[in-house]
Coordinates of C-alpha atoms in Angstrom, one line a residue:
M1222 CA 33.0 41.8 3.6
Q1223 CA 33.0 41.4 -0.1
T1224 CA 34.8 44.1 -2.0
R1225 CA 36.5 44.7 -5.3
N1226 CA 38.9 47.7 -5.5
A1227 CA 40.0 49.4 -8.6
P1228 CA 43.7 49.3 -8.4
D1229 CA 45.4 51.7 -5.9
P1230 CA 49.1 52.6 -6.4
P1231 CA 51.7 49.9 -5.7
G1232 CA 52.0 49.1 -2.0
G1233 CA 48.5 49.8 -1.0
R1234 CA 47.2 47.5 1.6
R1235 CA 47.4 35.2 1.4
G1236 CA 45.9 33.6 4.1
E1237 CA 44.5 30.2 3.9
A1238 CA 41.0 31.6 3.3
P1239 CA 41.0 35.3 2.9
P1240 CA 37.9 37.0 4.5
V1241 CA 37.7 39.4 1.6
S1242 CA 36.6 37.7 -1.7
P1243 CA 37.5 39.8 -4.7
I1244 CA 34.9 39.9 -7.4
A1245 CA 36.1 38.6 -10.8
S1246 CA 34.5 41.3 -12.9
P1247 CA 33.4 44.8 -12.3
P1248 CA 30.1 44.7 -10.4
Q1249 CA 27.1 46.7 -11.2
A1250 CA 24.8 48.1 -8.5
S1251 CA 21.5 46.3 -8.4
A1252 CA 18.4 48.4 -9.3
G1253 CA 17.5 50.6 -6.4
A1254 CA 20.5 49.7 -4.3
P1255 CA 21.8 52.8 -2.4
L1256 CA 25.3 54.0 -3.2
Y1257 CA 27.7 55.1 -0.5
A1258 CA 31.0 57.0 -0.9
A1259 CA 33.8 57.4 1.6
L1260 CA 36.7 59.7 1.2
D1261 CA 39.9 59.9 3.3
L1262 CA 41.9 63.1 2.9
G1263 CA 45.1 62.2 4.6
T1264 CA 48.5 63.8 5.1
N1265 CA 50.0 61.9 2.2
N1266 CA 47.1 60.5 0.1
C1267 CA 43.5 61.4 -1.0
R1268 CA 41.4 58.2 -1.4
L1269 CA 37.8 57.6 -2.4
L1270 CA 35.6 54.5 -2.5
V1271 CA 32.1 54.3 -4.0
A1272 CA 30.2 51.1 -3.0
S1273 CA 26.8 49.5 -2.6
P1274 CA 25.7 47.1 0.1
S1275 CA 26.2 43.4 -0.7
G1276 CA 24.9 40.7 1.7
P1277 CA 24.9 41.0 5.4
G1278 CA 27.6 43.4 6.6
G1279 CA 29.4 43.6 3.2
F1280 CA 29.7 45.8 0.2
R1281 CA 30.8 45.9 -3.4
V1282 CA 33.2 48.6 -4.5
L1283 CA 32.0 50.2 -7.8
D1284 CA 34.7 52.9 -8.1
S1285 CA 37.8 54.0 -6.4
F1286 CA 40.4 56.7 -6.5
S1287 CA 43.8 57.1 -4.9
R1288 CA 46.4 59.8 -5.4
I1289 CA 49.5 60.9 -3.5
I1290 CA 49.0 64.6 -2.7
R1291 CA 51.6 65.2 0.1
L1292 CA 49.2 67.6 1.8
G1293 CA 51.4 67.7 4.9
E1294 CA 54.5 68.6 3.0
G1295 CA 56.4 71.2 5.1
L1296 CA 53.8 71.2 7.9
S1297 CA 56.1 70.1 10.6
A1298 CA 58.5 73.0 9.8
T1299 CA 55.9 75.8 9.2
G1300 CA 52.8 74.7 11.1
A1301 CA 50.7 75.5 8.0
L1302 CA 49.7 73.8 4.7
S1303 CA 51.7 75.1 1.8
D1304 CA 50.0 76.6 -1.3
A1305 CA 51.4 73.9 -3.5
A1306 CA 50.2 71.1 -1.2
M1307 CA 46.7 72.6 -1.0
N1308 CA 46.6 73.0 -4.8
R1309 CA 47.5 69.3 -5.2
A1310 CA 44.8 68.3 -2.7
E1311 CA 42.2 70.5 -4.3
A1312 CA 42.9 69.0 -7.7
A1313 CA 42.5 65.5 -6.3
L1314 CA 39.2 66.4 -4.6
E1315 CA 37.9 67.9 -7.8
A1316 CA 38.6 64.6 -9.5
C1317 CA 36.7 62.8 -6.7
G1318 CA 33.8 65.2 -7.0
Q1319 CA 33.6 64.4 -10.7
K1320 CA 33.4 60.7 -9.9
L1321 CA 30.6 61.3 -7.4
A1322 CA 28.7 63.4 -9.9
R1323 CA 28.5 60.6 -12.4
R1324 CA 26.7 58.3 -9.9
P1325 CA 23.5 58.6 -7.8
V1326 CA 25.4 58.5 -4.5
Q1327 CA 23.1 58.9 -1.6
V1328 CA 25.5 59.1 1.3
V1329 CA 29.0 60.8 1.2
N1330 CA 31.2 60.5 4.3
A1331 CA 34.4 62.5 3.8
V1332 CA 37.0 62.9 6.6
A1333 CA 40.3 64.7 7.0
T1334 CA 43.0 63.6 9.4
E1335 CA 46.3 64.7 11.0
A1336 CA 47.5 67.4 8.5
C1337 CA 44.2 69.3 8.7
R1338 CA 44.0 68.8 12.5
R1339 CA 47.4 70.4 13.0
A1340 CA 47.6 73.1 10.4
S1341 CA 47.0 76.7 11.5
N1342 CA 45.3 77.3 8.1
G1343 CA 43.4 74.1 8.2
P1344 CA 39.9 75.6 8.7
G1345 CA 40.4 77.9 5.7
F1346 CA 41.6 75.1 3.6
M1347 CA 38.7 72.9 4.6
R1348 CA 36.3 75.5 3.0
R1349 CA 38.3 75.2 -0.3
A1350 CA 38.3 71.4 0.0
E1351 CA 34.6 71.2 0.5
R1352 CA 33.9 73.4 -2.6
A1353 CA 36.3 71.2 -4.7
L1354 CA 34.6 68.0 -3.6
G1355 CA 31.1 69.3 -3.5
A1356 CA 30.3 67.7 -0.2
P1357 CA 31.1 68.4 3.5
I1358 CA 34.4 67.1 4.9
R1359 CA 34.8 66.5 8.6
V1360 CA 38.1 66.7 10.5
I1361 CA 38.2 63.7 12.8
P1362 CA 40.1 63.2 16.0
A1363 CA 42.8 60.6 16.3
R1364 CA 40.6 58.3 18.4
E1365 CA 38.0 58.2 15.7
E1366 CA 40.7 57.3 13.2
A1367 CA 41.5 54.3 15.4
E1368 CA 37.8 53.4 15.7
L1369 CA 37.3 53.4 12.0
A1370 CA 40.4 51.3 11.3
M1371 CA 39.1 48.9 14.0
E1372 CA 35.7 48.6 12.3
S1373 CA 37.2 47.9 8.9
C1374 CA 39.7 45.3 10.2
A1375 CA 37.2 43.5 12.6
P1376 CA 36.1 40.9 10.0
L1377 CA 39.7 39.6 10.0
L1378 CA 39.5 38.7 13.7
R1379 CA 39.0 35.0 14.7
E1380 CA 36.9 33.4 17.4
E1381 CA 39.9 32.5 19.5
D1382 CA 41.1 36.1 19.7
R1383 CA 40.4 37.8 23.0
R1384 CA 42.4 41.0 22.3
A1385 CA 43.8 42.7 19.2
L1386 CA 46.6 45.3 18.9
L1387 CA 46.0 47.3 15.7
F1388 CA 48.4 49.9 14.3
D1389 CA 48.0 52.3 11.4
I1390 CA 51.1 54.1 10.1
G1391 CA 49.8 57.3 8.4
G1392 CA 51.4 60.2 6.8
G1393 CA 51.4 62.6 9.7
S1394 CA 50.7 60.4 12.6
T1395 CA 50.6 56.7 13.8
E1396 CA 47.7 55.3 15.7
V1397 CA 47.8 52.2 17.9
A1398 CA 44.5 50.7 19.2
W1399 CA 44.2 48.2 22.0
V1400 CA 41.0 46.3 21.4
R1401 CA 38.9 43.9 23.4
T1402 CA 37.4 41.2 21.2
D1403 CA 36.2 38.5 23.6
G1404 CA 32.9 39.9 24.7
P1405 CA 29.4 39.3 23.2
E1406 CA 29.3 42.8 21.7
A1407 CA 31.3 44.1 18.7
P1408 CA 35.1 44.7 19.3
R1409 CA 35.6 47.8 21.4
L1410 CA 38.5 50.0 22.2
I1411 CA 40.2 49.6 25.5
G1412 CA 42.7 52.4 24.8
T1413 CA 44.4 54.2 21.9
I1414 CA 47.5 56.3 21.4
S1415 CA 48.4 58.6 18.5
I1416 CA 51.9 59.9 18.0
P1417 CA 52.7 62.8 15.7
L1418 CA 55.1 60.8 13.6
G1419 CA 54.2 59.3 10.2
V1420 CA 55.9 58.6 6.9
V1421 CA 55.7 62.2 5.8
T1422 CA 56.9 63.8 9.0
L1423 CA 59.8 61.4 9.4
M1424 CA 60.7 61.6 5.7
E1425 CA 61.1 65.4 6.0
R1426 CA 63.1 65.2 9.2
D1427 CA 65.0 61.9 8.9
G1428 CA 64.4 60.5 5.4
A1429 CA 68.0 60.5 4.4
A1430 CA 69.1 59.2 7.8
C1431 CA 66.8 56.2 7.6
F1432 CA 69.0 54.9 4.7
S1433 CA 71.9 54.5 7.2
E1434 CA 71.9 51.8 9.9
E1435 CA 72.7 54.3 12.6
G1436 CA 70.0 56.8 11.5
F1437 CA 67.4 54.1 11.1
D1438 CA 68.1 52.6 14.6
R1439 CA 67.9 56.1 16.1
V1440 CA 64.4 56.7 14.7
V1441 CA 63.3 53.2 15.9
Q1442 CA 64.4 53.9 19.5
E1443 CA 62.7 57.3 19.4
V1444 CA 59.4 55.9 18.3
A1445 CA 59.6 52.9 20.6
A1446 CA 60.0 55.2 23.6
K1447 CA 56.7 56.9 22.7
F1448 CA 54.9 53.5 22.8
E1449 CA 56.4 52.2 26.0
A1450 CA 54.2 54.4 28.3
F1451 CA 51.1 53.1 26.5
D1452 CA 52.3 49.5 27.1
G1453 CA 53.0 50.4 30.7
V1454 CA 49.3 51.4 31.2
H1455 CA 47.8 48.4 29.4
R1456 CA 50.4 45.7 30.0
I1457 CA 50.1 44.6 26.4
R1458 CA 53.4 42.6 26.3
Q1459 CA 52.2 40.7 29.3
E1460 CA 48.8 40.0 27.6
M1461 CA 50.7 38.8 24.5
R1462 CA 52.7 36.3 26.6
A1463 CA 49.4 34.9 27.9
G1464 CA 48.2 34.3 24.3
G1465 CA 45.1 35.2 22.4
V1466 CA 46.3 38.6 21.2
R1467 CA 46.3 39.3 17.4
L1468 CA 48.7 41.9 16.1
M1469 CA 47.2 43.7 13.0
G1470 CA 48.6 46.3 10.8
T1471 CA 47.0 48.6 8.2
S1472 CA 49.2 50.9 6.2
G1473 CA 51.2 51.1 3.0
T1474 CA 54.3 50.1 5.1
V1475 CA 52.9 46.7 6.3
T1476 CA 51.3 45.8 3.0
T1477 CA 54.7 46.6 1.3
L1478 CA 56.4 44.3 3.7
A1479 CA 53.9 41.6 2.8
G1480 CA 54.4 42.1 -0.9
I1481 CA 58.1 41.7 -0.5
A1482 CA 57.8 38.7 1.8
L1483 CA 55.4 37.0 -0.7
D1484 CA 57.8 37.9 -3.6
L1485 CA 54.9 39.3 -5.6
P1486 CA 55.7 40.3 -9.2
R1487 CA 53.3 43.2 -8.7
Y1488 CA 51.2 44.3 -5.8
S1489 CA 47.9 42.3 -5.3
R1490 CA 45.4 43.3 -2.7
A1491 CA 43.8 39.8 -3.0
A1492 CA 47.1 38.2 -2.1
V1493 CA 47.9 40.5 0.8
D1494 CA 44.7 41.5 2.6
G1495 CA 44.2 39.1 5.5
H1496 CA 47.5 37.3 5.1
E1497 CA 49.1 36.2 8.4
L1498 CA 52.7 37.2 8.0
E1499 CA 55.2 35.3 10.2
M1500 CA 57.5 37.6 12.0
G1501 CA 60.6 35.9 10.6
C1502 CA 59.4 36.5 7.1
A1503 CA 58.5 40.1 8.0
D1504 CA 62.0 40.6 9.4
K1505 CA 63.6 39.3 6.2
A1506 CA 61.4 41.5 4.1
L1507 CA 62.4 44.5 6.2
E1508 CA 66.1 43.8 5.8
T1509 CA 65.5 43.3 2.0
L1510 CA 64.0 46.8 1.8
R1511 CA 66.8 48.4 3.8
L1512 CA 69.4 46.8 1.5
M1513 CA 67.7 47.9 -1.8
G1514 CA 68.9 51.5 -1.7
R1515 CA 66.9 54.4 -3.3
A1516 CA 67.2 53.1 -6.9
G1517 CA 66.1 49.6 -5.9
L1518 CA 63.1 50.8 -4.0
A1519 CA 62.0 53.0 -6.9
A1520 CA 62.3 50.2 -9.4
H1521 CA 60.4 47.6 -7.3
P1522 CA 56.9 46.9 -8.6
C1523 CA 55.4 46.9 -5.1
I1524 CA 56.8 50.3 -4.3
G1525 CA 57.5 52.6 -7.3
P1526 CA 59.2 56.0 -7.5
E1527 CA 56.3 58.0 -5.9
R1528 CA 56.7 56.1 -2.6
V1529 CA 60.4 55.6 -2.4
D1530 CA 60.9 58.4 0.1
F1531 CA 58.3 57.0 2.5
V1532 CA 59.3 53.3 2.7
L1533 CA 62.1 53.4 5.2
P1534 CA 60.6 56.0 7.5
G1535 CA 57.5 53.7 7.6
C1536 CA 59.7 50.7 8.2
A1537 CA 61.3 52.4 11.2
I1538 CA 57.9 53.0 12.8
Y1539 CA 57.0 49.4 12.1
A1540 CA 60.3 48.2 13.6
A1541 CA 59.6 50.2 16.8
I1542 CA 56.2 48.5 17.1
R1543 CA 57.8 45.2 16.5
Q1544 CA 60.4 45.9 19.2
V1545 CA 57.8 47.0 21.9
W1546 CA 55.3 44.3 21.1
P1547 CA 57.1 41.1 19.9
A1548 CA 54.3 39.0 18.4
A1549 CA 54.8 35.7 16.5
R1550 CA 52.9 37.0 13.4
I1551 CA 51.0 40.0 12.0
T1552 CA 47.7 40.0 10.2
V1553 CA 48.1 42.3 7.2
C1554 CA 45.1 44.6 6.5
D1555 CA 44.7 46.3 3.2
R1556 CA 41.7 48.3 4.5
G1557 CA 41.3 51.4 6.6
L1558 CA 39.3 54.6 7.1
R1559 CA 37.3 54.4 3.9
E1560 CA 36.1 50.8 4.6
G1561 CA 35.3 51.8 8.2
L1562 CA 33.3 54.8 7.0
L1563 CA 31.3 52.7 4.5
L1564 CA 30.5 49.9 7.0
R1565 CA 29.4 52.5 9.6
A1566 CA 27.1 54.3 7.2
M1567 CA 25.5 51.1 5.9
R1568 CA 25.0 49.9 9.5
A1569 CA 23.3 53.2 10.4
R1570 CA 21.0 53.0 7.4
R1571 CA 20.0 49.4 8.4
R1572 CA 19.2 50.6 11.9
N1573 CA 17.1 53.5 10.7
R1574 CA 15.1 51.2 8.3
R1575 CA 14.4 48.9 11.3
G1576 CA 13.3 51.9 13.3
G1577 CA 15.8 51.4 16.0

């Protein structure tokens, strides 16, 4: 898949030969090429990509947008989206709508995730959100989240992989997908689990505690316990011992760990996406983050003040996954729902044009 992203905030998402080849200069859509847009309205961020097809199974990103909106702020306590959070999200969606209006976009796929699934006032807010964007927005179930993440990360799989375990640490929830990759067909889900713990929910409940060793470890054990039953059903640890299982992570947490491990002077998607991070290096990066303190996290160029509250809660979730499923390395994926939506839409158009 060939992409070029306009910069997202620090900590967005080096291998020997990265599957993603960034384009050196801003690409222009070729004459008559259809334009696609994908929008992810998440619990913590609003993100947009506008792209055109490029080669078999790839695309070029022409425009992008990412803003922290904290839509799920206070949701775990009240069960509803707050006025302030909805206003922030509406402003971000209006900005995305303006971007869409400046280009002849033919297909817009917009989805909302955990915050809008859970909120009692979610349906009412969705009507506001669609007016702000100028396009329909679909609230998707957790399983579809996992499927879209799987589709976007599939190009990073290798021929020798027979299974993959993919995790996505979000704002309001964390999805884990157990994927079969050794059949003649495209990778397919064997099973998936979604837990209602993400960087926003944990920040609001245990954000301060995560800065202490005791509090951090308590959260790790709580999250790990939620994944043990899933492992019991699918015997993933046993499969890992047999070999051929790739652990993959897509989230700001895992890309931040990669940025720290690679000692990047500033976050670089080209350096991070597809990088195979040895677990020893990941462990050192995690410890580095825990020792930084709030001021150090805010000052780091791969993190920044807007994300300082979410780093350690995300690290606690990652540490729980690491504890339950001890792999030798992790493939870092700076890609997710938006890329999955684009690939799905482009594939559907190709099928329609072939008449099948």
